[in-house]
């Protein structure tokens, strides 16, 4: 029996017993399991931990990617989305039908290992709508509080600053597993944000804590960072003490291709088929679960697996020559995402530009010597600039102002997509540097990202008929509903109203608008030019949900019931972002944690 030792342990874990993972199927000491979890991402790590709490139960977790533990570039919070952008070995690098890419974590911990780490629960309205759609009160806001407490471990920030007035301690847990903290390193934009909110409190009201269920307003970001390090699902739920459980088996480099039945009844699902090794490896392995198989492969991976397993729209399955196990036209549909618009300003346009004189992130990103210094500081003390989430210390959530009768009438004509009065239509975030990818020029930047949080456009995940097992077809279908562009215009204008307050005006006095923004500003914000700018520069928020949506048992649409069991088959559940029928009014990571925590309880209660 050969076991694969986890990559060199982080220094902070050196006092623990070295945890182990399996790298090959032949090294597994067991071949029969009670549960097989397909996907070691945000939800899968939670399920592996919670189900293996019962030492009589054998749990196998399959992860297509490699290990998270010991990978410094993922553990450093500042790297955030920079470390796993397009082309990264930790990203699935999935293409979309419009020629773009859709980021997904290809590593233990999934997208929680590569995302921006914003820790946001959503609004109470979000959860009450989930309860209404599923006809299950267990999904209501007041009823998911225990799962929030099991998930969250609120900790002091890495810089040890006084956090009084930056959050409400009464609504947080200090006993959960995922470390959550406020700003871990100060930014020059902190004071500007605070002064702007104080200058226009009626338009930009201060929000003490957006995680209290009513997130409207402007306040401090909470991030999944603990002790200066990213607290991913893998770091929190698969820490060494959990990996060392004798009944938990985590197999890396195992890419599932389908689930199936080992009996003559094709709807009794009990087997997982997967390839062992790199993507495209032809070595196929099958393993059985005596109780259940749980799909936790995400908004793209889960519907792709269901379709390849013969569960989905009949026409699509037939076109790919896949035998139909259960026809369900909802599989892969209802791809629901946030819509982002990056606005950027070059702050220092002098020649030559000297990064070390900048107060923005470019001080480090454009100067290798500075980056080496702060990296060494992080390695030795887990403090300094790299403990920042690499994006923002503040965020704002707003509803569309309907005091203008024309705006009210237009919103009514579109149909308000928000789940209730406590939920934002849009948000915006000031970022102390260029937000995504490489800046167009070597200057220091201020970025402001506007986000439409409740879009009406719906995309899809479908099979490539010529290669069903290969990369799926992801159609984000961005901006297909006119509401989304209309709402983004309002969000765009409101973000500039925020920048029109005195502190931001002074900060941006000598700046130059980037990314084609200058003509829009020079025109006095002409509506036609704004719309053209939006159509050119908006992108996916990479927060999609809904492709295996949970609905009531008697609903005419949906893929899983309220208990997350797949409709029409036995022995199969889904627990990941794909089950959320609507995207949350904030970042959806915490919602996925709640889904996984509750799924574990539902599964356990099923067999008590």
Coordinates of C-alpha atoms in Angstrom, one line a residue:
X1 CA 0.0 0.0 0.0
X2 CA 1.5 3.3 -1.1
X3 CA 0.2 6.6 0.2
X4 CA 1.0 10.0 -1.1
X5 CA 2.2 12.4 1.5
X6 CA 0.7 15.9 1.3
X7 CA 3.0 18.5 -0.3
X8 CA 5.6 20.1 2.1
X9 CA 3.6 21.2 5.1
X10 CA 3.2 24.9 5.8
X11 CA 5.4 26.1 8.6
X12 CA 2.3 26.9 10.7
X13 CA 1.2 23.3 10.5
X14 CA 4.6 21.8 11.5
X15 CA 3.5 20.9 15.0
X16 CA 0.7 18.7 13.6
X17 CA 1.1 15.1 12.5
X18 CA 1.8 15.1 8.8
X19 CA -1.5 14.5 6.9
X20 CA -1.7 12.1 4.0
X21 CA -3.7 11.9 0.8
X22 CA -4.0 9.2 -1.8
X23 CA -2.7 9.8 -5.3
X24 CA -3.5 6.5 -7.1
X25 CA -6.5 4.2 -6.9
X26 CA -4.3 1.2 -6.3
X27 CA -3.0 2.7 -3.1
X28 CA -6.5 2.9 -1.6
X29 CA -6.7 0.4 1.3
X30 CA -10.5 0.2 0.7
X31 CA -12.6 -0.5 -2.4
X32 CA -16.1 -0.3 -0.8
X33 CA -17.4 2.9 0.7
X34 CA -20.7 4.1 2.2
X35 CA -20.5 7.5 0.5
X36 CA -18.6 8.7 -2.5
X37 CA -18.3 12.5 -2.9
X38 CA -17.5 13.6 -6.4
X39 CA -15.6 16.9 -6.3
X40 CA -13.3 18.1 -3.5
X41 CA -14.3 21.8 -3.9
X42 CA -16.0 24.3 -1.5
X43 CA -18.9 21.9 -0.7
X44 CA -17.1 18.6 -1.2
X45 CA -14.5 19.2 1.6
X46 CA -17.4 20.1 4.0
X47 CA -19.2 16.9 3.2
X48 CA -16.1 14.8 3.6
X49 CA -15.4 16.3 7.0
X50 CA -19.0 16.1 8.3
X51 CA -19.9 12.6 7.0
X52 CA -16.6 11.1 8.3
X53 CA -17.4 12.4 11.8
X54 CA -19.2 9.0 12.2
X55 CA -16.2 6.7 12.4
X56 CA -18.3 3.7 11.4
X57 CA -18.9 5.3 8.0
X58 CA -16.3 5.1 5.2
X59 CA -16.2 8.2 3.0
X60 CA -14.3 8.6 -0.3
X61 CA -13.7 12.1 -1.7
X62 CA -12.7 12.3 -5.4
X63 CA -10.8 15.4 -6.5
X64 CA -9.8 15.9 -10.1
X65 CA -7.0 18.4 -9.2
X66 CA -4.1 18.3 -6.9
X67 CA -3.4 19.2 -3.3
X68 CA -4.0 22.6 -1.8
X69 CA -1.9 22.3 1.4
X70 CA 1.6 23.7 1.1
X71 CA 0.9 25.6 -2.2
X72 CA 2.2 29.1 -1.2
X73 CA 0.8 31.0 -4.1
X74 CA -2.7 29.9 -3.1
X75 CA -2.2 30.4 0.7
X76 CA -1.1 34.0 0.2
X77 CA -4.3 36.1 0.4
X78 CA -3.0 39.0 -1.8
X79 CA -2.5 36.6 -4.7
X80 CA -6.3 36.0 -4.5
X81 CA -7.6 35.7 -8.1
X82 CA -4.1 36.6 -9.5
X83 CA -2.7 33.2 -8.6
X84 CA -5.2 31.2 -10.5
X85 CA -6.3 33.2 -13.4
X86 CA -6.5 31.9 -17.0
X87 CA -3.6 29.6 -17.8
X88 CA -3.0 28.6 -14.1
X89 CA -2.4 25.0 -13.2
X90 CA -5.0 25.5 -10.4
X91 CA -7.8 26.6 -12.8
X92 CA -9.9 24.3 -15.1
X93 CA -9.4 27.0 -17.8
X94 CA -12.8 26.3 -19.2
X95 CA -13.7 28.2 -22.3
X96 CA -17.1 29.8 -22.9
X97 CA -19.0 29.9 -26.2
X98 CA -18.3 33.6 -26.7
X99 CA -14.5 33.0 -26.6
X100 CA -14.0 33.9 -22.9
X101 CA -12.9 31.8 -20.0
X102 CA -14.8 30.7 -16.8
X103 CA -12.5 30.3 -13.8
X104 CA -13.1 27.2 -11.6
X105 CA -10.7 25.8 -9.0
X106 CA -8.8 22.8 -10.2
X107 CA -7.4 21.9 -6.8
X108 CA -8.5 20.6 -3.4
X109 CA -10.8 23.2 -2.0
X110 CA -12.1 24.1 -5.5
X111 CA -12.9 27.8 -6.0
X112 CA -12.5 28.5 -2.3
X113 CA -8.8 28.0 -3.0
X114 CA -8.6 30.5 -5.8
X115 CA -11.4 33.1 -5.3
X116 CA -11.4 36.6 -3.9
X117 CA -12.3 35.3 -0.4
X118 CA -15.2 37.8 0.2
X119 CA -17.2 36.2 3.0
X120 CA -20.9 37.2 2.5
X121 CA -24.0 35.3 3.6
X122 CA -26.5 36.9 1.3
X123 CA -29.7 38.6 2.4
X124 CA -32.4 37.1 4.5
X125 CA -34.6 37.6 1.4
X126 CA -32.3 35.3 -0.6
X127 CA -32.8 32.4 1.9
X128 CA -36.5 33.0 2.3
X129 CA -36.9 32.8 -1.4
X130 CA -35.0 29.5 -1.5
X131 CA -37.5 28.2 1.2
X132 CA -40.4 29.4 -0.9
X133 CA -39.2 27.8 -4.2
X134 CA -38.4 24.5 -2.5
X135 CA -41.4 24.5 -0.1
X136 CA -39.0 23.7 2.7
X137 CA -38.8 26.0 5.7
X138 CA -35.4 24.5 6.5
X139 CA -33.8 26.9 4.0
X140 CA -35.3 30.1 5.6
X141 CA -32.8 32.7 7.0
X142 CA -33.6 32.0 10.6
X143 CA -33.2 28.2 10.1
X144 CA -29.8 28.3 8.4
X145 CA -28.2 30.2 11.3
X146 CA -26.9 27.0 12.9
X147 CA -25.0 26.2 9.7
X148 CA -23.5 29.6 9.6
X149 CA -22.2 29.1 13.1
X150 CA -20.8 25.7 12.2
X151 CA -19.0 27.3 9.2
X152 CA -17.6 30.6 10.6
X153 CA -14.7 31.2 12.9
X154 CA -14.4 35.0 13.2
X155 CA -10.8 35.9 14.1
X156 CA -8.8 39.1 14.7
X157 CA -7.1 40.6 11.6
X158 CA -3.4 39.9 10.9
X159 CA -2.4 43.5 11.7
X160 CA -4.2 43.4 15.0
X161 CA -6.0 46.7 14.5
X162 CA -9.0 47.7 16.7
X163 CA -12.1 46.4 14.8
X164 CA -14.7 48.2 17.0
X165 CA -17.3 49.8 14.7
X166 CA -16.3 47.7 11.7
X167 CA -18.7 44.8 12.3
X168 CA -21.4 43.5 14.7
X169 CA -19.9 40.7 16.9
X170 CA -23.4 39.6 17.9
X171 CA -24.1 38.1 14.5
X172 CA -20.8 36.1 14.2
X173 CA -19.5 32.8 15.3
X174 CA -16.0 32.1 16.7
X175 CA -16.4 28.3 16.9
X176 CA -16.7 27.3 13.2
X177 CA -14.1 26.0 10.8
X178 CA -13.5 28.7 8.1
X179 CA -11.5 31.6 9.4
X180 CA -13.1 35.0 8.7
X181 CA -11.5 38.4 9.4
X182 CA -11.8 42.1 8.6
X183 CA -9.2 44.1 6.7
X184 CA -5.8 42.5 7.4
X185 CA -3.7 45.3 6.1
X186 CA -4.6 49.1 5.7
X187 CA -5.0 50.8 2.3
X188 CA -4.9 54.4 1.5
X189 CA -8.5 54.0 0.1
X190 CA -9.8 53.1 3.6
X191 CA -9.9 56.7 4.8
X192 CA -11.3 57.9 1.4
X193 CA -14.1 55.4 1.6
X194 CA -15.0 56.4 5.2
X195 CA -14.9 60.1 4.4
X196 CA -17.1 59.7 1.3
X197 CA -19.8 57.8 3.4
X198 CA -19.7 60.5 6.1
X199 CA -20.1 63.2 3.4
X200 CA -23.2 61.6 1.8
X201 CA -24.8 59.5 4.5
X202 CA -28.3 59.6 3.0
X203 CA -27.1 58.4 -0.4
X204 CA -24.3 56.1 0.8
X205 CA -25.3 55.0 4.3
X206 CA -22.9 53.2 6.5
X207 CA -23.5 49.5 7.0
X208 CA -22.1 48.1 10.2
X209 CA -22.3 44.5 9.1
X210 CA -23.6 43.2 5.8
X211 CA -23.7 39.7 7.2
X212 CA -26.6 40.5 9.5
X213 CA -29.1 39.6 6.8
X214 CA -29.8 43.1 5.6
X215 CA -26.7 44.0 3.6
X216 CA -27.8 47.3 2.1
X217 CA -25.2 50.1 2.7
X218 CA -21.5 50.7 2.7
X219 CA -19.1 49.0 5.1
X220 CA -16.1 46.8 5.7
X221 CA -15.4 43.6 3.8
X222 CA -15.1 40.3 5.7
X223 CA -12.7 37.8 4.1
X224 CA -12.0 34.1 4.5
X225 CA -8.5 34.8 5.9
X226 CA -7.1 33.5 9.2
X227 CA -3.7 34.3 10.7
X228 CA -2.7 36.0 7.5
X229 CA -3.5 33.0 5.3
X230 CA -6.3 32.0 3.0
X231 CA -8.8 29.9 4.9
X232 CA -10.1 27.7 2.0
X233 CA -12.5 24.8 2.4
X234 CA -9.5 22.5 2.1
X235 CA -7.5 24.3 4.8
X236 CA -10.5 24.5 7.2
X237 CA -12.4 21.2 6.6
X238 CA -9.5 19.0 5.5
X239 CA -6.9 20.1 8.0
X240 CA -4.4 17.4 9.0
X241 CA -6.4 16.2 12.0
X242 CA -9.4 15.5 9.7
X243 CA -7.4 14.0 6.9
X244 CA -5.9 11.5 9.3
X245 CA -9.3 10.0 10.2
X246 CA -9.0 6.3 9.3
X247 CA -12.4 6.3 7.7
X248 CA -11.8 9.3 5.3
X249 CA -10.1 8.7 2.0
X250 CA -9.2 11.6 -0.3
X251 CA -8.1 10.6 -3.8
X252 CA -6.5 13.3 -6.0
X253 CA -6.2 13.4 -9.8
X254 CA -9.5 11.5 -10.1
X255 CA -11.7 13.0 -12.8
X256 CA -15.2 11.6 -12.7
X257 CA -16.9 11.0 -16.1
X258 CA -20.3 9.7 -15.1
X259 CA -22.4 7.9 -12.4
X260 CA -24.3 4.8 -13.2
X261 CA -26.1 1.7 -11.8
X262 CA -24.4 -1.6 -11.2
X263 CA -27.9 -3.3 -11.4
X264 CA -30.5 -3.8 -14.1
X265 CA -32.4 -0.8 -12.8
X266 CA -30.6 2.1 -14.4
X267 CA -32.1 4.7 -12.1
X268 CA -30.6 3.1 -9.0
X269 CA -27.3 5.0 -9.0
X270 CA -24.5 3.4 -7.0
X271 CA -21.3 3.6 -9.0
X272 CA -18.8 6.4 -10.0
X273 CA -16.7 6.0 -13.1
X274 CA -13.6 8.2 -13.2
X275 CA -10.2 8.4 -14.9
X276 CA -7.1 8.3 -12.8
X277 CA -4.4 10.8 -13.7
X278 CA -4.2 14.0 -15.7
X279 CA -7.1 15.3 -17.8
X280 CA -7.8 12.9 -20.7
X281 CA -6.1 9.9 -19.1
X282 CA -7.6 6.8 -20.6
X283 CA -7.3 4.6 -17.4
X284 CA -10.9 4.2 -16.3
X285 CA -11.9 3.1 -12.8
X286 CA -15.3 2.4 -11.2
X287 CA -16.1 2.3 -7.5
X288 CA -19.4 1.7 -5.6
X289 CA -21.1 3.5 -2.7
X290 CA -23.4 1.4 -0.5
X291 CA -25.4 4.4 0.6
X292 CA -25.2 7.4 -1.7
X293 CA -23.1 9.3 -4.3
X294 CA -23.0 13.1 -3.8
X295 CA -22.1 15.3 -6.7
X296 CA -20.2 18.4 -5.6
X297 CA -18.5 19.3 -8.8
X298 CA -19.9 22.8 -9.1
X299 CA -22.1 24.8 -11.4
X300 CA -20.3 23.5 -14.5
X301 CA -19.0 20.1 -13.4
X302 CA -22.2 18.8 -11.8
X303 CA -24.5 19.2 -14.8
X304 CA -21.8 17.9 -17.1
X305 CA -21.6 14.7 -15.1
X306 CA -25.4 14.4 -15.0
X307 CA -25.6 14.8 -18.7
X308 CA -22.9 12.2 -19.4
X309 CA -24.8 9.9 -17.0
X310 CA -27.9 10.1 -19.1
X311 CA -29.8 12.5 -16.9
X312 CA -30.9 15.6 -18.7
X313 CA -32.8 17.0 -21.8
X314 CA -33.7 14.1 -24.1
X315 CA -32.8 16.0 -27.3
X316 CA -29.3 16.9 -26.0
X317 CA -28.6 13.3 -24.8
X318 CA -29.7 11.8 -28.1
X319 CA -27.6 14.2 -30.1
X320 CA -24.6 13.0 -28.1
X321 CA -25.6 9.3 -28.4
X322 CA -26.0 9.0 -24.6
X323 CA -28.7 6.5 -23.4
X324 CA -31.4 8.3 -21.5
X325 CA -31.6 7.2 -17.8
X326 CA -34.0 9.9 -16.8
X327 CA -35.2 12.8 -18.9
X328 CA -35.0 16.2 -17.2
X329 CA -35.0 19.3 -19.3
X330 CA -33.7 21.5 -16.5
X331 CA -30.2 19.9 -16.2
X332 CA -27.6 22.5 -17.2
X333 CA -30.1 25.3 -17.6
X334 CA -30.8 28.3 -15.4
X335 CA -27.1 29.4 -15.3
X336 CA -27.4 32.5 -13.2
X337 CA -24.5 34.9 -12.5
X338 CA -23.5 38.3 -11.4
X339 CA -22.5 40.9 -14.0
X340 CA -19.3 42.9 -13.5
X341 CA -18.0 46.2 -15.0
X342 CA -14.4 47.2 -14.3
X343 CA -13.7 51.0 -14.3
X344 CA -10.1 52.0 -13.9
X345 CA -8.1 55.3 -13.5
X346 CA -4.4 55.7 -13.9
X347 CA -3.3 57.7 -10.9
X348 CA 0.4 58.3 -11.6
X349 CA 1.0 59.0 -15.3
X350 CA 4.4 60.7 -14.9
X351 CA 7.4 59.4 -16.8
X352 CA 9.2 57.5 -15.6
X353 CA 6.7 55.8 -13.3
X354 CA 8.4 54.5 -10.1
X355 CA 6.4 51.7 -8.5
X356 CA 8.0 52.1 -5.1
X357 CA 6.5 55.6 -4.9
X358 CA 3.0 54.3 -5.4
X359 CA 0.5 53.8 -2.6
X360 CA -1.5 51.2 -4.7
X361 CA -0.9 47.5 -5.2
X362 CA 1.3 48.4 -8.1
X363 CA 4.0 49.1 -5.6
X364 CA 4.5 45.4 -5.3
X365 CA 3.1 43.9 -8.5
X366 CA 5.3 46.0 -10.7
X367 CA 8.5 45.9 -8.6
X368 CA 10.1 42.4 -8.1
X369 CA 12.3 43.6 -5.3
X370 CA 9.4 45.0 -3.3
X371 CA 7.4 41.8 -3.9
X372 CA 10.3 39.7 -2.7
X373 CA 10.5 41.8 0.5
X374 CA 6.8 41.6 1.3
X375 CA 6.8 37.9 0.4
X376 CA 9.6 37.3 2.9
X377 CA 7.6 39.3 5.5
X378 CA 4.6 37.0 4.9
X379 CA 6.7 33.8 5.1
X380 CA 8.3 34.8 8.4
X381 CA 5.5 36.6 10.3
X382 CA 2.3 36.1 8.3
X383 CA 1.8 39.9 8.4
X384 CA 2.2 42.7 5.9
X385 CA 0.6 43.7 2.6
X386 CA 0.2 40.2 1.3
X387 CA -2.3 39.4 4.1
X388 CA -4.7 41.7 2.3
X389 CA -7.3 40.0 0.0
X390 CA -5.7 41.8 -2.9
X391 CA -8.9 43.5 -3.8
X392 CA -10.8 45.8 -1.4
X393 CA -11.3 46.5 2.3
X394 CA -14.8 48.0 1.7
X395 CA -17.9 47.3 -0.3
X396 CA -21.3 48.9 -0.9
X397 CA -24.7 47.4 -1.7
X398 CA -27.6 49.5 -3.1
X399 CA -31.1 49.2 -4.3
X400 CA -32.3 51.1 -7.4
X401 CA -33.7 54.5 -6.3
X402 CA -37.3 54.5 -7.4
X403 CA -38.1 58.1 -6.2
X404 CA -38.2 59.1 -9.9
X405 CA -41.5 57.9 -11.3
X406 CA -39.9 57.1 -14.6
X407 CA -37.4 54.7 -13.0
X408 CA -40.1 53.1 -10.9
X409 CA -42.2 52.6 -14.0
X410 CA -39.2 51.1 -15.9
X411 CA -38.4 48.7 -13.1
X412 CA -42.0 47.6 -12.9
X413 CA -42.0 46.9 -16.6
X414 CA -38.9 44.8 -16.4
X415 CA -40.0 43.0 -13.2
X416 CA -37.9 43.4 -10.1
X417 CA -35.6 40.4 -9.9
X418 CA -34.6 40.9 -6.3
X419 CA -36.0 38.6 -3.7
X420 CA -37.1 41.4 -1.3
X421 CA -36.6 44.9 0.1
X422 CA -33.4 43.9 2.1
X423 CA -31.6 42.8 -1.1
X424 CA -29.4 44.9 -3.3
X425 CA -29.9 45.4 -7.1
X426 CA -26.2 46.2 -7.4
X427 CA -23.0 46.9 -5.6
X428 CA -19.6 48.5 -6.2
X429 CA -16.2 48.1 -4.8
X430 CA -13.2 50.5 -4.8
X431 CA -9.9 48.6 -5.3
X432 CA -6.5 50.1 -4.5
X433 CA -4.9 49.0 -7.7
X434 CA -5.7 47.4 -11.1
X435 CA -8.4 44.8 -10.3
X436 CA -8.1 42.0 -12.8
X437 CA -5.2 40.8 -14.9
X438 CA -2.5 43.1 -16.1
X439 CA -3.1 46.8 -16.4
X440 CA -3.0 48.5 -19.8
X441 CA 0.0 50.6 -18.8
X442 CA 2.6 50.5 -16.0
X443 CA 1.0 53.1 -13.7
X444 CA -0.7 53.0 -10.3
X445 CA -4.4 52.6 -10.5
X446 CA -7.7 53.0 -8.7
X447 CA -10.3 50.5 -9.8
X448 CA -14.1 50.6 -9.1
X449 CA -16.0 47.4 -9.9
X450 CA -19.7 47.8 -10.4
X451 CA -21.8 44.6 -10.1
X452 CA -25.4 43.8 -11.0
X453 CA -26.3 41.3 -8.3
X454 CA -29.7 40.0 -9.5
X455 CA -29.4 39.5 -13.2
X456 CA -32.3 38.3 -15.4
X457 CA -30.2 36.7 -18.1
X458 CA -29.8 33.0 -18.0
X459 CA -27.1 30.9 -19.6
X460 CA -26.5 27.1 -19.8
X461 CA -24.0 24.3 -19.5
X462 CA -24.4 21.6 -22.2
X463 CA -22.6 18.8 -23.8
X464 CA -20.3 19.2 -26.9
X465 CA -22.1 16.6 -29.1
X466 CA -18.8 15.8 -30.9
X467 CA -17.0 15.2 -27.6
X468 CA -19.4 14.8 -24.7
X469 CA -16.7 13.8 -22.2
X470 CA -14.5 16.8 -23.2
X471 CA -15.0 20.4 -22.1
X472 CA -18.7 21.3 -21.8
X473 CA -20.2 24.2 -23.7
X474 CA -20.7 27.1 -21.3
X475 CA -23.0 29.8 -22.6
X476 CA -23.0 32.6 -20.0
X477 CA -25.6 34.5 -22.2
X478 CA -24.5 37.8 -20.5
X479 CA -26.6 40.9 -21.2
X480 CA -29.3 38.9 -23.1
X481 CA -32.0 40.4 -20.9
X482 CA -32.3 44.2 -21.4
X483 CA -32.8 44.6 -17.6
X484 CA -29.2 43.7 -16.9
X485 CA -27.8 46.5 -19.1
X486 CA -30.3 49.0 -17.7
X487 CA -29.4 48.1 -14.1
X488 CA -25.7 48.3 -14.9
X489 CA -26.2 51.8 -16.2
X490 CA -27.7 52.8 -12.9
X491 CA -24.9 51.0 -11.0
X492 CA -22.3 52.7 -13.2
X493 CA -23.7 56.2 -12.6
X494 CA -24.1 55.6 -8.9
X495 CA -20.5 54.5 -8.6
X496 CA -19.4 57.8 -10.3
X497 CA -21.7 59.7 -7.9
X498 CA -19.7 58.1 -5.1
X499 CA -16.4 59.1 -6.8
X500 CA -17.8 62.7 -7.1
X501 CA -17.6 63.1 -3.3
X502 CA -14.8 65.4 -2.1
X503 CA -12.2 62.8 -0.9
X504 CA -12.4 60.9 -4.2
X505 CA -12.3 64.0 -6.3
X506 CA -9.1 65.1 -4.6
X507 CA -7.6 61.6 -5.0
X508 CA -8.4 61.4 -8.7
X509 CA -7.5 65.0 -9.5
X510 CA -4.6 64.2 -11.9
X511 CA -5.8 60.8 -13.0
X512 CA -6.5 59.5 -16.5
X513 CA -9.5 57.2 -17.1
X514 CA -8.5 53.9 -18.7
X515 CA -10.1 51.1 -20.7
X516 CA -12.1 53.4 -23.0
X517 CA -13.8 55.2 -20.1
X518 CA -12.5 58.7 -21.1
X519 CA -15.0 59.3 -23.9
X520 CA -17.9 58.4 -21.6
X521 CA -16.8 60.9 -19.0
X522 CA -16.0 63.6 -21.6
X523 CA -19.5 63.2 -23.0
X524 CA -21.1 64.1 -19.7
X525 CA -22.1 60.4 -19.3
X526 CA -24.2 60.1 -22.4
X527 CA -26.6 57.2 -22.1
X528 CA -25.7 55.7 -25.5
X529 CA -22.0 55.8 -24.8
X530 CA -22.5 54.3 -21.4
X531 CA -24.5 51.4 -22.9
X532 CA -21.8 50.9 -25.6
X533 CA -19.2 50.9 -22.9
X534 CA -21.2 48.3 -20.8
X535 CA -21.7 46.0 -23.8
X536 CA -17.9 46.1 -24.5
X537 CA -16.5 45.8 -21.0
X538 CA -18.8 43.8 -18.8
X539 CA -17.9 40.3 -17.8
X540 CA -19.1 37.4 -15.7
X541 CA -18.8 37.8 -12.0
X542 CA -17.7 34.1 -11.9
X543 CA -20.4 33.6 -9.3
X544 CA -22.8 31.4 -11.2
X545 CA -25.3 29.1 -9.7
X546 CA -28.5 27.2 -10.7
X547 CA -27.6 24.6 -13.2
X548 CA -29.0 21.8 -11.0
X549 CA -31.5 23.9 -9.2
X550 CA -33.4 22.8 -6.1
X551 CA -37.2 23.1 -6.3
X552 CA -40.3 21.6 -4.6
X553 CA -41.0 18.0 -5.3
X554 CA -44.0 18.8 -7.4
X555 CA -42.4 21.6 -9.3
X556 CA -42.4 21.5 -13.1
X557 CA -38.7 22.5 -13.2
X558 CA -35.6 21.9 -11.3
X559 CA -33.1 19.1 -10.9
X560 CA -33.1 18.2 -7.2
X561 CA -35.7 18.3 -4.5
X562 CA -35.4 20.3 -1.3
X563 CA -33.4 17.5 0.3
X564 CA -31.0 17.7 -2.6
X565 CA -31.9 14.3 -4.0
X566 CA -31.8 14.2 -7.8
X567 CA -35.3 13.9 -9.2
X568 CA -36.2 10.7 -10.9
X569 CA -33.3 8.5 -9.7
X570 CA -32.2 6.9 -6.4
X571 CA -28.9 7.0 -4.5
X572 CA -27.8 10.4 -5.9
X573 CA -27.7 13.9 -4.4
X574 CA -26.1 17.2 -5.4
X575 CA -24.6 19.7 -2.9
X576 CA -22.8 22.6 -4.5
X577 CA -23.5 26.0 -6.1
X578 CA -25.5 24.4 -8.9
X579 CA -28.5 23.7 -6.6
X580 CA -29.1 27.4 -5.7
X581 CA -32.0 28.4 -8.0
X582 CA -31.1 32.1 -7.8
X583 CA -27.7 33.7 -7.3
X584 CA -27.4 35.4 -3.9
X585 CA -27.5 39.2 -3.5
X586 CA -23.8 39.0 -2.4
X587 CA -20.9 36.7 -3.2
X588 CA -22.2 33.1 -3.1
X589 CA -19.4 31.3 -1.4
X590 CA -21.0 31.2 2.1
X591 CA -24.3 30.0 0.5
X592 CA -22.4 27.0 -0.9
X593 CA -21.0 26.3 2.6
X594 CA -24.5 26.4 4.1
X595 CA -25.8 24.0 1.3
X596 CA -23.0 21.6 2.2
X597 CA -23.4 21.8 5.9
X598 CA -27.2 21.2 5.7
X599 CA -26.7 18.5 3.1
X600 CA -24.5 16.6 5.6
X601 CA -27.3 16.8 8.2
X602 CA -29.9 15.7 5.7
X603 CA -27.8 12.7 4.7
X604 CA -27.1 11.7 8.2
X605 CA -30.8 11.9 9.2
X606 CA -31.7 9.8 6.3
X607 CA -29.8 6.8 7.8
X608 CA -30.4 7.3 11.5

